[in-house]
Amino acid sequence: MKRADDLKSEVLDLAAAACEQHLAEEDAARLEELVSNNEDLRQLYKLYIEVHAAAERYLPRLVDESEITEKDGHLENEWGRLALQKMISNRSTRQRMPWFATSLAVLLLVGGAWFFAAHNGWFVGDRKPLVIATLTKTAGCSWTEGGAKAIGSRLTLDETISLGAGLVEIEFGNGATVVLEGPATLTLTGDDECYLLDGKLVAKVPKRAIGFAIRIPNAKVVDLGTRFGLHVPEIGVTEVHVFEGDVELTYFDTRTDDQEAIVLHEKEAAQVDTVAFAATVSIADRNGFKFIVKDAADNVPARIQEEDGVVAFEAESFTHSSVVDSSQYVWRIDTASRNQFAEATSRHFVQLTSDDGTQMQFDEFKGEWLEYDFEITSPGTYRLWLLGAATGYGPDGRPGEIVELTELRYRSDAFTGSRAIEPIKTNFNKLIGVWQVGDGVPAGEATVPPFEVGSRHSKQIIPPGARKIFLALHDNFQWTNNVGQVSARLVWQQEKNAVPIRVDDVVVDAKGCIWFAWATDEQLGNPLDGKGPYQESTNQRPLEIEVPKYATTVSISASGIWSHLEKMETFPGAVQIKLHAIKEIGTPIESEHDLVKSQKIALSTGENFQWTPADGQGYALNAGIHRLRLYAATPAVALDKIVMQRASGADPIGPGPPLSILK
Amino acid sequence: MTDNRDYRHEGSNEPDCGRLWVQAEPRIYGFIRSLVPQRVDAEEVLQETASVVWQKFGDFEGGTSFLAWSLQIARYKVLHFRRKQGREALVFGDQFFDAIATESLEESTRLADMHDALAACLAKLSKSDREMFVRRYQTDVTTKTLAKQLDRPATTIYSALHRIRTALVECVRHRLTVEETA
C-alpha cells in the first residue's frame, strides 16, 4: 500500500508544518481534504498534534514524572484548583477582569441579576449535581431543545425545563408543587425557588415550604403559604394571581435596582409590566383581570383529567384561543365572543370605554367589519369619538383593499439632508441590531441578523467587547414616517440553559433608525461606516441597550405592529364607520338602517382622532340596542378608544351615559 | 411525597472539579489544539473552557464522563472562537472542524492515557533526540531560534523535530493499541 504510506507521510509533513506555524493556505486546504475523508489519516493527524500539544504545554509532567504524583489525591485536587484559578485569573492579564473576583460585584451591579443573589454555589466544591425536584406528572407534553423528560425524572439544580406544549407537575423537595403549562421555560435555581422565563404555572405551597419563591423577569414572587398562578408571556404583561393565602411580590427597576415589595392577598391579582426595564404593578381584585390564568379548581379541562390526573389550569382567554395569536401579536376580532372583550384588560388592546367602567377592547381590524352592540338606556343625542391612530399600510407593508380613497400625502422634505434614498429589500420589515464594541468602535458587522417582526430569534453570540446593542426596525425606505412599535425581549445569558443574567423588555420605536436601515446591501457589510450606528442628521436614534457583563449570548424575541411607507407617494388611509340602530324601542324595525351612511374618515398617522357627524351635533338615539360597525379600509387601523358620549359632554373620556355591551 | 431524593452534596466522595480537570485538561487541550492552529488561540480557548467548566460544574452529573462533558464545552468554545475569527481568518474549514470534533467527542471514552504512553516513549528516545525535543518545547522556542542556538541550519532542526515527533507518534500509537487490546 505505497499510496497509503505516501498519504500518511504527506499528512505527517503537513501536521509538522502546522506545529511549526508553517502551514500555507493551500497546505491547510490539502490537510483538510486528507483528514476529512480518511479516518486513518485523521487519527494520525490528531495523534501528531496531541503529541505536540502535550509537549508544548505539559513537558514537565512528561519528562519528570515524579513531579506530579498520582498518589496524593488531595494534593492533586489542590493543584487542580490552583491550576483552574490561575487559568481563570490569567484572563485578567489578557483582556478581562478576574472572573471570580468580580462575579459577586457584578451580580450585585448588573440589573436583573439580583435573582442570583440567593446562590452561593459559585465556587468549585460547593456546586454538585444536586437533585432538588422530581417530575411527577406529565400530560400532552411536547418538549423543546431535546429536553424530553419522563415522569419520575430527577431534576437538578440549574436544570431548565423547556416545554413546548402540555402540562408537567414538578414537586420540590420541600413539598411545593408547580404545574407548568407550555410553552414555558422554567429553570430550577434552588431547592426552594425557580425562575420562570415565560409560560404559565400554578404553584401550591404547603405551610412547611413557605418562602418558596418564583422569580420572573424583573420581579419575584415569594409565597407566604398559598396557591397562586403566574403567567409570563414571552412579551407583555406578567400576571400574578393569588387563589389562596398571600404572596409577596417584589419587583424592581433594573436601571436603578430600586425594589418594591407588596403583599397580594387571596383573590387578588397583579399585573407586572416590565417593558422598558421599569416594573410597574397594578393590583386589582382577581376578577379585575379576566384575561388570565384561571385556577385548576375552577376549570379542569376534561382532556387533562383523563391523562395522568394532572391538576390543570387554563387561561380563560385561551378558551377562545383562535382569537389570540401572541406569536404574531395580532388579536383578531372574533365577533362571536366579543362580549369577552367587554371585560378584558390588556394594554395591548385599545378600548371601547364607557363611564361605568366597562371597557371594550380591540386592536387591529383588517378589512372586516367590526360590530359592537350597545344599549342606550336614556335617549338623547350622542357623539361618537374615535381616538387612535390609523395608517395606510399594515405590518406587511402592503396596502389593503381600498374601499374609498382618502389621500394623505407624505413628502420627502420631511427628511433632513439630500441623500438619495435607495430602497433595499433584504431587511425590509425586520428588526435589526448592531453591536457596538468598545468606545464607539463599531463591531463592523451586524451580528444580530435581521428577523421579522413577530418571530423569535435564536441565540446570538455576543461579540467580545461588545458594550451596547442598537435595535431598530427596518423599513424599505424612510423610517421617519414609520408608525408603531415592537416589543422585544432580550434574554442575556452566559451559557445555554443558564438563568438569564438579565432580561430586558423593551419597546423599539418604529422611528428609530440604524444607519444601514436604508443603506444598500453592499453597505451592510460595514453598516456603521465608522460613524456610529446612527446618523445624527436623522435625529432618530435606535434603541440603545447596554450589554450586561459576562453575558455571552442574547436571544431576542419580538412582536408588534408597525407600519411604514413603502413608497414616497400618495397613499390612501381610511376608516369607514357606520352606526346602525338595529332595535330602537318604540320603532318598528324593518331592516338595519344607517344613521350614518358609510362615512370615510381620513386618519393621519400617529394622531388621535375624533369623529362626529358632519353637523357636529351628534346622533339622536332612542333607547334601545344600537350597533356600531367599523370598517378599516386599510389593513391596519388601531384605535385607542371608542367613546359614546352625550353631546352635551365636553371631555371625550369624561362622563357620559351608561353604555352596556350586549352579549 | 417520595423521599428518595439524592442529596449527593451531603457525602464528600463526589469527585471535585479541580481533580477531574487536572486529569482531563491535557486531552482537552489536545482536542482544542487539533482544531485551533495557533497556540496562543488554543490557550485562550482552553481558558474559556476552564472558566465554563468551573462555573457550570453543578450541571455535571456524577458517574458520567467528565472528559466527554468538558469536551462538549471545549467544542462549543472552539466554535465560538471560529465564529469570532471570521471566515477569512480561518485556517481550517467547517468540514475539517466537523470531522475532527465529532470523532474526538466519540473517542472521549478512551481510557488509555496518552500522556503515560508519551512519557514512556520519550524515555526511549536517544539522548540527543530527547535533548532536542525538550529544548524545543521547554521554552517553546521556534525552530529558527533553536537552529540559531544549536548553530545548525533551520531545515535540519525542522526535519529532526519532525522525525522525533513522528517516532513518538508511532511509539504512542503502538502503546495505546497494546493497552487497549490488553
PDB file of N, CA and C in Angstrom, chain A residues 8-9 11-13 15-16 44 47-48 51, chain B residues 125 133 158-173:
ATOM      1  N   LYS A   8       0.091   9.040   4.265  1.00  0.00           N
ATOM      2  CA  LYS A   8       0.449   9.184   5.672  1.00  0.00           C
ATOM      3  C   LYS A   8       1.608  10.154   5.839  1.00  0.00           C
ATOM      4  N   SER A   9       2.593   9.977   5.014  1.00  0.00           N
ATOM      5  CA  SER A   9       3.754  10.853   5.189  1.00  0.00           C
ATOM      6  C   SER A   9       3.409  12.284   4.790  1.00  0.00           C
ATOM      7  N   VAL A  11       0.457  13.641   5.320  1.00  0.00           N
ATOM      8  CA  VAL A  11      -0.261  14.188   6.467  1.00  0.00           C
ATOM      9  C   VAL A  11       0.704  14.558   7.583  1.00  0.00           C
ATOM     10  N   LEU A  12       1.702  13.682   7.802  1.00  0.00           N
ATOM     11  CA  LEU A  12       2.674  13.976   8.858  1.00  0.00           C
ATOM     12  C   LEU A  12       3.439  15.260   8.550  1.00  0.00           C
ATOM     13  N   ASP A  13       3.818  15.406   7.287  1.00  0.00           N
ATOM     14  CA  ASP A  13       4.535  16.624   6.892  1.00  0.00           C
ATOM     15  C   ASP A  13       3.671  17.863   7.123  1.00  0.00           C
ATOM     16  N   ALA A  15       1.185  18.100   9.182  1.00  0.00           N
ATOM     17  CA  ALA A  15       0.999  18.288  10.617  1.00  0.00           C
ATOM     18  C   ALA A  15       2.217  18.987  11.216  1.00  0.00           C
ATOM     19  N   ALA A  16       3.398  18.604  10.744  1.00  0.00           N
ATOM     20  CA  ALA A  16       4.620  19.251  11.233  1.00  0.00           C
ATOM     21  C   ALA A  16       4.607  20.733  10.886  1.00  0.00           C
ATOM     22  N   LEU A  44      -4.066   9.859  12.617  1.00  0.00           N
ATOM     23  CA  LEU A  44      -2.639  10.158  12.590  1.00  0.00           C
ATOM     24  C   LEU A  44      -2.396  11.634  12.881  1.00  0.00           C
ATOM     25  N   LEU A  47      -3.154  12.455  16.535  1.00  0.00           N
ATOM     26  CA  LEU A  47      -2.142  11.970  17.468  1.00  0.00           C
ATOM     27  C   LEU A  47      -0.883  12.826  17.387  1.00  0.00           C
ATOM     28  N   TYR A  48      -0.537  13.188  16.184  1.00  0.00           N
ATOM     29  CA  TYR A  48       0.649  14.032  15.999  1.00  0.00           C
ATOM     30  C   TYR A  48       0.468  15.352  16.738  1.00  0.00           C
ATOM     31  N   VAL A  51       0.575  14.868  20.490  1.00  0.00           N
ATOM     32  CA  VAL A  51       1.950  14.768  20.999  1.00  0.00           C
ATOM     33  C   VAL A  51       2.571  16.156  21.083  1.00  0.00           C
TER      34      VAL A  51
ATOM     35  N   LEU B 125      13.623   7.617  23.792  1.00  0.00           N
ATOM     36  CA  LEU B 125      14.365   8.342  22.750  1.00  0.00           C
ATOM     37  C   LEU B 125      15.866   8.317  23.040  1.00  0.00           C
ATOM     38  N   PHE B 133      14.301  17.555  21.685  1.00  0.00           N
ATOM     39  CA  PHE B 133      12.860  17.668  21.868  1.00  0.00           C
ATOM     40  C   PHE B 133      12.530  18.546  23.087  1.00  0.00           C
ATOM     41  N   TYR B 158      14.252  21.425  11.775  1.00  0.00           N
ATOM     42  CA  TYR B 158      12.863  21.155  11.413  1.00  0.00           C
ATOM     43  C   TYR B 158      12.670  19.671  11.112  1.00  0.00           C
ATOM     44  N   SER B 159      13.560  19.148  10.310  1.00  0.00           N
ATOM     45  CA  SER B 159      13.461  17.736   9.924  1.00  0.00           C
ATOM     46  C   SER B 159      13.663  16.833  11.133  1.00  0.00           C
ATOM     47  N   ALA B 160      14.616  17.218  11.964  1.00  0.00           N
ATOM     48  CA  ALA B 160      14.904  16.392  13.140  1.00  0.00           C
ATOM     49  C   ALA B 160      13.683  16.331  14.052  1.00  0.00           C
ATOM     50  N   LEU B 161      13.091  17.486  14.278  1.00  0.00           N
ATOM     51  CA  LEU B 161      11.920  17.523  15.156  1.00  0.00           C
ATOM     52  C   LEU B 161      10.770  16.716  14.558  1.00  0.00           C
ATOM     53  N   HIS B 162      10.633  16.853  13.276  1.00  0.00           N
ATOM     54  CA  HIS B 162       9.577  16.113  12.608  1.00  0.00           C
ATOM     55  C   HIS B 162       9.797  14.609  12.750  1.00  0.00           C
ATOM     56  N   ARG B 163      11.040  14.222  12.585  1.00  0.00           N
ATOM     57  CA  ARG B 163      11.382  12.807  12.723  1.00  0.00           C
ATOM     58  C   ARG B 163      11.103  12.331  14.151  1.00  0.00           C
ATOM     59  N   ILE B 164      11.479  13.148  15.120  1.00  0.00           N
ATOM     60  CA  ILE B 164      11.278  12.759  16.523  1.00  0.00           C
ATOM     61  C   ILE B 164       9.784  12.642  16.829  1.00  0.00           C
ATOM     62  N   ARG B 165       9.031  13.629  16.389  1.00  0.00           N
ATOM     63  CA  ARG B 165       7.589  13.601  16.655  1.00  0.00           C
ATOM     64  C   ARG B 165       6.934  12.398  15.987  1.00  0.00           C
ATOM     65  N   THR B 166       7.381  12.144  14.756  1.00  0.00           N
ATOM     66  CA  THR B 166       6.795  11.012  14.044  1.00  0.00           C
ATOM     67  C   THR B 166       7.114   9.708  14.788  1.00  0.00           C
ATOM     68  N   ALA B 167       8.344   9.621  15.270  1.00  0.00           N
ATOM     69  CA  ALA B 167       8.722   8.427  16.035  1.00  0.00           C
ATOM     70  C   ALA B 167       7.861   8.307  17.288  1.00  0.00           C
ATOM     71  N   LEU B 168       7.668   9.433  17.946  1.00  0.00           N
ATOM     72  CA  LEU B 168       6.855   9.427  19.163  1.00  0.00           C
ATOM     73  C   LEU B 168       5.410   9.018  18.849  1.00  0.00           C
ATOM     74  N   VAL B 169       4.912   9.538  17.731  1.00  0.00           N
ATOM     75  CA  VAL B 169       3.542   9.202  17.339  1.00  0.00           C
ATOM     76  C   VAL B 169       3.418   7.702  17.132  1.00  0.00           C
ATOM     77  N   GLU B 170       4.390   7.134  16.419  1.00  0.00           N
ATOM     78  CA  GLU B 170       4.342   5.690  16.171  1.00  0.00           C
ATOM     79  C   GLU B 170       4.413   4.915  17.473  1.00  0.00           C
ATOM     80  N   CYS B 171       5.311   5.363  18.330  1.00  0.00           N
ATOM     81  CA  CYS B 171       5.505   4.680  19.614  1.00  0.00           C
ATOM     82  C   CYS B 171       4.239   4.761  20.469  1.00  0.00           C
ATOM     83  N   VAL B 172       3.679   5.979  20.556  1.00  0.00           N
ATOM     84  CA  VAL B 172       2.481   6.181  21.366  1.00  0.00           C
ATOM     85  C   VAL B 172       1.332   5.352  20.807  1.00  0.00           C
ATOM     86  N   ARG B 173       1.217   5.372  19.518  1.00  0.00           N
ATOM     87  CA  ARG B 173       0.134   4.631  18.890  1.00  0.00           C
ATOM     88  C   ARG B 173       0.245   3.151  19.218  1.00  0.00           C
TER      89      ARG B 173
END
